[in-house]
Amino acid sequence: MKRFSFKMLAVAAAVCAVCWLGCGGGDDNNPADNNGDNVGNNTGGDNGGDNGGDNGGDNGGVVDPKTVVKGTVGDRDLQLYKTVKIGRQTWMAENLNTHTAGSWCLGEGGGIMVETEGSFSLGTLSSAEIQANCAKYGRLYTWAAAKTACPSGWRLPDTTDWNRLVEAVGGREIAAKKLKSTNGWLHSIPTGTIGNGTDDYGFSALPGGYRDNNSNDYYDHHYDGDVENGLWWTATKDVSCDASYYQHMTYYNDNVINRATLGYMADGYDRYGFSVRCIKDD
């Protein structure tokens, strides 16, 4: 069975800590998973980010967690979400769970890859477990669905938005630790290090896993209830190679466990199901 290897991506990120691997140039160092699918890793950030005042507070730099403003917003399904204003940006503090075509709960309508004591197998979840996944992790969306799923006045963030958030909490090398939830992430298999974050800013990033675009199978869910990868679509697309970008956080090893990484899905793979975080329009 085909499995998209985000562990391979994590290892590549550790080797290439400050590199730009664009898809348009066909870089020979562009990491690929064990099925030959091209996956780009951009630890520097697409569009170069913005090192000016928009990254942090009004005076630039890292935002003080004590200045975060918390709120709520509703969606068209009448669900209420927590929000956080970090510097000049207001984000949802939960993964989107709005029902729309091209979205699924983790495990809905397909098998789910599960792990017990290091061995993987394909299983199924009950209806109750599937709905519980939606309540906890939100829904998984195709890229096309993600672009229109956010509530009115909100939108799918692009890579520049993510770059600004990452810089506002201290930069890519530490951003995942600062943004991850304090529970729900797996231990790092090589060292036993816990993959949870400190959630300093109330962003509460949860690892929702992902849905395969061909087999309708789901990955990164584990019997103990924890998940290993958080992947969120961005609105950015590289038209030169028809690649859609996503934000990635993982638990996998000590070199990348605290790092927030930008990557891309090559042509045709934007039908994978990833999580969505919405950002408020300026």
Tab-separated table of C-alpha atoms in Angstrom:
chain	number	residue	atom	x	y	z
A	1	MET	CA	0.000	0.000	0.000
A	2	LYS	CA	1.179	3.488	-0.825
A	3	ARG	CA	2.116	5.665	2.118
A	4	PHE	CA	3.236	9.273	1.770
A	5	SER	CA	6.328	9.608	3.945
A	6	PHE	CA	6.352	12.790	6.013
A	7	LYS	CA	8.983	11.191	8.236
A	8	MET	CA	11.314	11.374	5.237
A	9	LEU	CA	10.448	15.051	4.892
A	10	ALA	CA	11.286	15.599	8.544
A	11	VAL	CA	14.678	13.953	8.146
A	12	ALA	CA	15.382	16.085	5.069
A	13	ALA	CA	14.492	19.193	7.046
A	14	ALA	CA	17.061	18.259	9.674
A	15	VAL	CA	19.788	17.908	7.035
A	16	CYS	CA	18.844	21.105	5.191
A	17	ALA	CA	18.168	23.527	8.007
A	18	VAL	CA	18.544	26.800	6.101
A	19	CYS	CA	17.863	26.055	2.456
A	20	TRP	CA	15.318	27.002	-0.175
A	21	LEU	CA	14.124	24.143	-2.320
A	22	GLY	CA	11.755	25.558	-4.910
A	23	CYS	CA	9.792	23.217	-7.109
A	24	GLY	CA	10.167	25.227	-10.311
A	25	GLY	CA	13.904	24.649	-10.608
A	26	GLY	CA	13.831	20.880	-10.251
A	27	ASP	CA	16.508	20.974	-7.550
A	28	ASP	CA	18.334	17.645	-7.328
A	29	ASN	CA	18.316	18.002	-3.542
A	30	ASN	CA	14.543	18.174	-3.429
A	31	PRO	CA	13.646	15.432	-0.953
A	32	ALA	CA	11.342	12.656	-2.094
A	33	ASP	CA	9.500	10.037	-0.115
A	34	ASN	CA	9.969	6.306	-0.563
A	35	ASN	CA	7.396	6.245	-3.386
A	36	GLY	CA	9.183	8.844	-5.479
A	37	ASP	CA	6.684	11.666	-4.836
A	38	ASN	CA	8.395	15.063	-4.799
A	39	VAL	CA	7.950	16.986	-1.588
A	40	GLY	CA	9.614	20.369	-1.176
A	41	ASN	CA	10.941	21.620	2.134
A	42	ASN	CA	11.256	25.334	2.710
A	43	THR	CA	12.616	26.102	6.149
A	44	GLY	CA	13.299	29.657	5.091
A	45	GLY	CA	9.730	30.311	4.030
A	46	ASP	CA	8.103	31.011	0.687
A	47	ASN	CA	8.183	34.647	-0.500
A	48	GLY	CA	11.029	35.330	1.912
A	49	GLY	CA	8.795	36.248	4.799
A	50	ASP	CA	8.943	39.747	6.204
A	51	ASN	CA	11.490	40.807	8.756
A	52	GLY	CA	9.801	44.148	9.359
A	53	GLY	CA	7.297	45.222	11.968
A	54	ASP	CA	4.502	43.003	10.649
A	55	ASN	CA	6.339	39.943	11.929
A	56	GLY	CA	5.980	40.772	15.577
A	57	GLY	CA	4.212	43.461	17.502
A	58	ASP	CA	3.903	47.076	16.412
A	59	ASN	CA	7.627	47.560	17.016
A	60	GLY	CA	8.676	44.321	15.305
A	61	GLY	CA	10.458	41.344	16.864
A	62	VAL	CA	9.035	38.545	18.960
A	63	VAL	CA	5.566	39.059	20.426
A	64	ASP	CA	5.212	38.850	24.202
A	65	PRO	CA	2.748	36.021	24.960
A	66	LYS	CA	1.188	38.228	27.633
A	67	THR	CA	-0.103	40.564	24.894
A	68	VAL	CA	-2.123	37.875	23.101
A	69	VAL	CA	-5.808	38.787	22.796
A	70	LYS	CA	-8.256	35.862	22.910
A	71	GLY	CA	-11.716	35.762	21.366
A	72	THR	CA	-14.183	33.575	19.452
A	73	VAL	CA	-15.706	33.332	15.976
A	74	GLY	CA	-18.538	31.232	14.550
A	75	ASP	CA	-18.738	29.422	11.201
A	76	ARG	CA	-21.657	28.716	8.859
A	77	ASP	CA	-22.348	25.444	10.692
A	78	LEU	CA	-22.932	27.505	13.868
A	79	GLN	CA	-19.793	26.094	15.485
A	80	LEU	CA	-17.776	28.381	17.752
A	81	TYR	CA	-13.969	28.555	17.573
A	82	LYS	CA	-11.401	30.099	19.877
A	83	THR	CA	-9.234	32.834	18.323
A	84	VAL	CA	-5.922	34.473	19.234
A	85	LYS	CA	-4.470	37.800	18.135
A	86	ILE	CA	-0.689	37.450	18.035
A	87	GLY	CA	0.907	40.762	17.177
A	88	ARG	CA	-1.093	42.142	14.256
A	89	GLN	CA	-2.556	38.793	13.159
A	90	THR	CA	-5.777	37.182	14.362
A	91	TRP	CA	-5.899	33.402	13.893
A	92	MET	CA	-8.322	30.636	14.709
A	93	ALA	CA	-6.934	28.758	17.698
A	94	GLU	CA	-8.577	25.519	16.528
A	95	ASN	CA	-8.574	23.545	13.283
A	96	LEU	CA	-11.543	24.282	11.046
A	97	ASN	CA	-14.433	21.795	11.274
A	98	THR	CA	-16.864	23.294	8.730
A	99	HIS	CA	-18.583	20.637	6.617
A	100	THR	CA	-18.080	21.159	2.891
A	101	ALA	CA	-17.572	19.087	-0.240
A	102	GLY	CA	-13.991	17.864	-0.376
A	103	SER	CA	-13.620	17.493	3.400
A	104	TRP	CA	-13.650	14.542	5.783
A	105	CYS	CA	-13.247	13.602	9.406
A	106	LEU	CA	-10.091	11.573	10.071
A	107	GLY	CA	-11.082	7.986	9.209
A	108	GLU	CA	-14.299	8.814	7.339
A	109	GLY	CA	-15.081	6.545	4.382
A	110	GLY	CA	-11.734	4.736	4.340
A	111	GLY	CA	-9.143	2.740	6.217
A	112	ILE	CA	-6.814	4.307	8.736
A	113	MET	CA	-3.165	3.472	9.294
A	114	VAL	CA	-2.590	2.662	12.934
A	115	GLU	CA	0.537	1.781	14.884
A	116	THR	CA	0.967	-0.552	17.816
A	117	GLU	CA	4.429	-1.010	19.314
A	118	GLY	CA	6.150	0.131	16.131
A	119	SER	CA	4.182	-2.005	13.677
A	120	PHE	CA	1.695	-0.476	11.210
A	121	SER	CA	-1.593	-1.929	10.030
A	122	LEU	CA	-4.687	-0.698	8.221
A	123	GLY	CA	-7.839	-0.622	10.338
A	124	THR	CA	-11.186	1.144	10.575
A	125	LEU	CA	-12.782	3.414	13.154
A	126	SER	CA	-16.314	3.403	14.489
A	127	SER	CA	-18.716	6.241	13.652
A	128	ALA	CA	-18.288	7.579	17.170
A	129	GLU	CA	-14.477	7.579	16.839
A	130	ILE	CA	-14.681	9.330	13.469
A	131	GLN	CA	-16.926	12.076	14.834
A	132	ALA	CA	-14.656	12.432	17.861
A	133	ASN	CA	-11.743	13.011	15.478
A	134	CYS	CA	-13.653	15.837	13.778
A	135	ALA	CA	-14.454	17.392	17.153
A	136	LYS	CA	-10.819	17.234	18.263
A	137	TYR	CA	-8.790	17.741	15.078
A	138	GLY	CA	-11.238	19.439	12.719
A	139	ARG	CA	-11.867	18.238	9.172
A	140	LEU	CA	-9.303	17.383	6.476
A	141	TYR	CA	-9.742	19.397	3.255
A	142	THR	CA	-8.500	19.246	-0.300
A	143	TRP	CA	-6.660	22.397	-1.330
A	144	ALA	CA	-9.589	23.528	-3.471
A	145	ALA	CA	-12.055	23.050	-0.596
A	146	ALA	CA	-9.725	24.748	1.875
A	147	LYS	CA	-9.691	27.952	-0.173
A	148	THR	CA	-13.439	28.526	0.332
A	149	ALA	CA	-14.107	26.905	3.725
A	150	CYS	CA	-13.285	29.790	6.092
A	151	PRO	CA	-16.077	31.953	7.583
A	152	SER	CA	-16.959	35.345	6.129
A	153	GLY	CA	-14.277	37.892	7.020
A	154	TRP	CA	-11.698	35.121	7.353
A	155	ARG	CA	-9.536	33.373	4.759
A	156	LEU	CA	-7.024	30.612	4.152
A	157	PRO	CA	-3.601	32.023	5.143
A	158	ASP	CA	-0.859	32.194	2.545
A	159	THR	CA	2.810	31.439	3.176
A	160	THR	CA	3.534	35.070	4.019
A	161	ASP	CA	0.925	34.908	6.794
A	162	TRP	CA	2.545	31.780	8.217
A	163	ASN	CA	6.000	33.346	7.940
A	164	ARG	CA	4.861	36.357	9.941
A	165	LEU	CA	3.372	34.125	12.619
A	166	VAL	CA	6.539	32.026	12.819
A	167	GLU	CA	8.746	35.101	13.190
A	168	ALA	CA	6.361	36.591	15.759
A	169	VAL	CA	6.865	33.599	18.071
A	170	GLY	CA	10.638	33.362	17.711
A	171	GLY	CA	11.523	31.936	14.272
A	172	ARG	CA	11.339	28.576	12.513
A	173	GLU	CA	13.755	26.716	14.768
A	174	ILE	CA	11.487	27.122	17.814
A	175	ALA	CA	8.080	28.023	16.344
A	176	ALA	CA	6.533	24.551	16.456
A	177	LYS	CA	7.324	24.163	20.151
A	178	LYS	CA	5.728	27.545	20.895
A	179	LEU	CA	2.631	26.896	18.755
A	180	LYS	CA	1.904	23.199	19.432
A	181	SER	CA	-0.692	22.066	21.943
A	182	THR	CA	0.585	20.758	25.271
A	183	ASN	CA	-0.782	17.264	24.613
A	184	GLY	CA	-1.725	14.966	21.744
A	185	TRP	CA	1.632	14.741	19.972
A	186	LEU	CA	3.545	11.477	19.898
A	187	HIS	CA	6.877	10.783	21.498
A	188	SER	CA	9.905	10.900	19.222
A	189	ILE	CA	10.685	7.276	18.363
A	190	PRO	CA	14.509	7.667	18.081
A	191	THR	CA	14.985	9.327	21.476
A	192	GLY	CA	11.729	9.117	23.389
A	193	THR	CA	11.445	12.918	23.519
A	194	ILE	CA	7.867	14.110	23.924
A	195	GLY	CA	6.617	15.939	20.827
A	196	ASN	CA	4.167	18.213	22.651
A	197	GLY	CA	4.602	21.980	22.624
A	198	THR	CA	4.377	24.687	25.263
A	199	ASP	CA	1.466	26.507	23.558
A	200	ASP	CA	2.784	29.867	24.786
A	201	TYR	CA	0.441	31.875	22.558
A	202	GLY	CA	-2.739	29.806	22.829
A	203	PHE	CA	-2.481	28.743	19.159
A	204	SER	CA	-2.901	25.090	20.237
A	205	ALA	CA	-1.682	23.435	17.021
A	206	LEU	CA	-2.977	19.862	16.919
A	207	PRO	CA	-1.683	17.062	14.668
A	208	GLY	CA	-4.648	16.114	12.489
A	209	GLY	CA	-2.891	13.568	10.256
A	210	TYR	CA	-3.843	13.494	6.574
A	211	ARG	CA	-5.986	11.741	3.955
A	212	ASP	CA	-4.530	10.046	0.878
A	213	ASN	CA	-5.816	11.458	-2.416
A	214	ASN	CA	-6.132	8.116	-4.206
A	215	SER	CA	-6.888	5.272	-1.810
A	216	ASN	CA	-9.153	7.183	0.623
A	217	ASP	CA	-6.907	5.961	3.431
A	218	TYR	CA	-5.833	8.088	6.395
A	219	TYR	CA	-2.465	8.209	8.103
A	220	ASP	CA	-0.730	9.221	11.316
A	221	HIS	CA	-3.461	8.150	13.725
A	222	HIS	CA	-2.431	5.891	16.570
A	223	TYR	CA	-4.265	3.617	18.955
A	224	ASP	CA	-3.132	5.618	21.945
A	225	GLY	CA	-5.030	8.613	20.591
A	226	ASP	CA	-1.999	10.676	19.602
A	227	VAL	CA	-0.970	11.701	16.098
A	228	GLU	CA	2.426	12.508	14.626
A	229	ASN	CA	1.950	15.168	11.915
A	230	GLY	CA	0.122	18.467	11.650
A	231	LEU	CA	-0.288	19.738	8.073
A	232	TRP	CA	-2.204	22.888	7.167
A	233	TRP	CA	-2.926	24.093	3.652
A	234	THR	CA	-1.794	27.574	2.638
A	235	ALA	CA	-3.381	29.660	-0.129
A	236	THR	CA	-0.037	29.853	-1.958
A	237	LYS	CA	0.475	28.019	-5.238
A	238	ASP	CA	3.587	27.959	-7.406
A	239	VAL	CA	2.165	28.237	-10.917
A	240	SER	CA	5.484	27.272	-12.502
A	241	CYS	CA	5.012	23.686	-11.328
A	242	ASP	CA	1.391	23.654	-10.131
A	243	ALA	CA	2.461	22.968	-6.536
A	244	SER	CA	0.381	23.906	-3.478
A	245	TYR	CA	2.151	24.855	-0.259
A	246	TYR	CA	1.403	23.666	3.262
A	247	GLN	CA	2.661	24.359	6.794
A	248	HIS	CA	4.076	21.313	8.557
A	249	MET	CA	4.820	20.497	12.199
A	250	THR	CA	5.915	17.063	13.386
A	251	TYR	CA	7.025	15.075	16.408
A	252	TYR	CA	9.525	12.912	14.575
A	253	ASN	CA	12.978	13.608	15.998
A	254	ASP	CA	14.880	16.075	18.156
A	255	ASN	CA	16.284	18.012	15.191
A	256	VAL	CA	12.889	19.024	13.809
A	257	ILE	CA	10.528	18.510	16.722
A	258	ASN	CA	10.462	22.249	17.496
A	259	ARG	CA	10.639	23.477	13.910
A	260	ALA	CA	7.803	24.770	11.733
A	261	THR	CA	8.470	23.861	8.099
A	262	LEU	CA	6.940	24.964	4.804
A	263	GLY	CA	6.636	22.346	2.067
A	264	TYR	CA	4.681	21.768	-1.115
A	265	MET	CA	2.560	19.097	-2.737
A	266	ALA	CA	3.415	18.622	-6.391
A	267	ASP	CA	0.950	18.581	-9.290
A	268	GLY	CA	-2.079	16.390	-8.581
A	269	TYR	CA	-1.418	15.929	-4.877
A	270	ASP	CA	-3.474	18.935	-3.803
A	271	ARG	CA	-6.341	16.450	-3.437
A	272	TYR	CA	-4.742	15.171	-0.241
A	273	GLY	CA	-6.760	16.041	2.859
A	274	PHE	CA	-4.933	18.442	5.203
A	275	SER	CA	-6.093	20.573	8.137
A	276	VAL	CA	-7.064	24.249	7.873
A	277	ARG	CA	-6.442	27.233	10.145
A	278	CYS	CA	-8.175	30.469	9.125
A	279	ILE	CA	-6.815	33.994	9.535
A	280	LYS	CA	-8.892	37.134	9.840
A	281	ASP	CA	-8.849	39.576	6.931
A	282	ASP	CA	-6.798	42.696	7.653
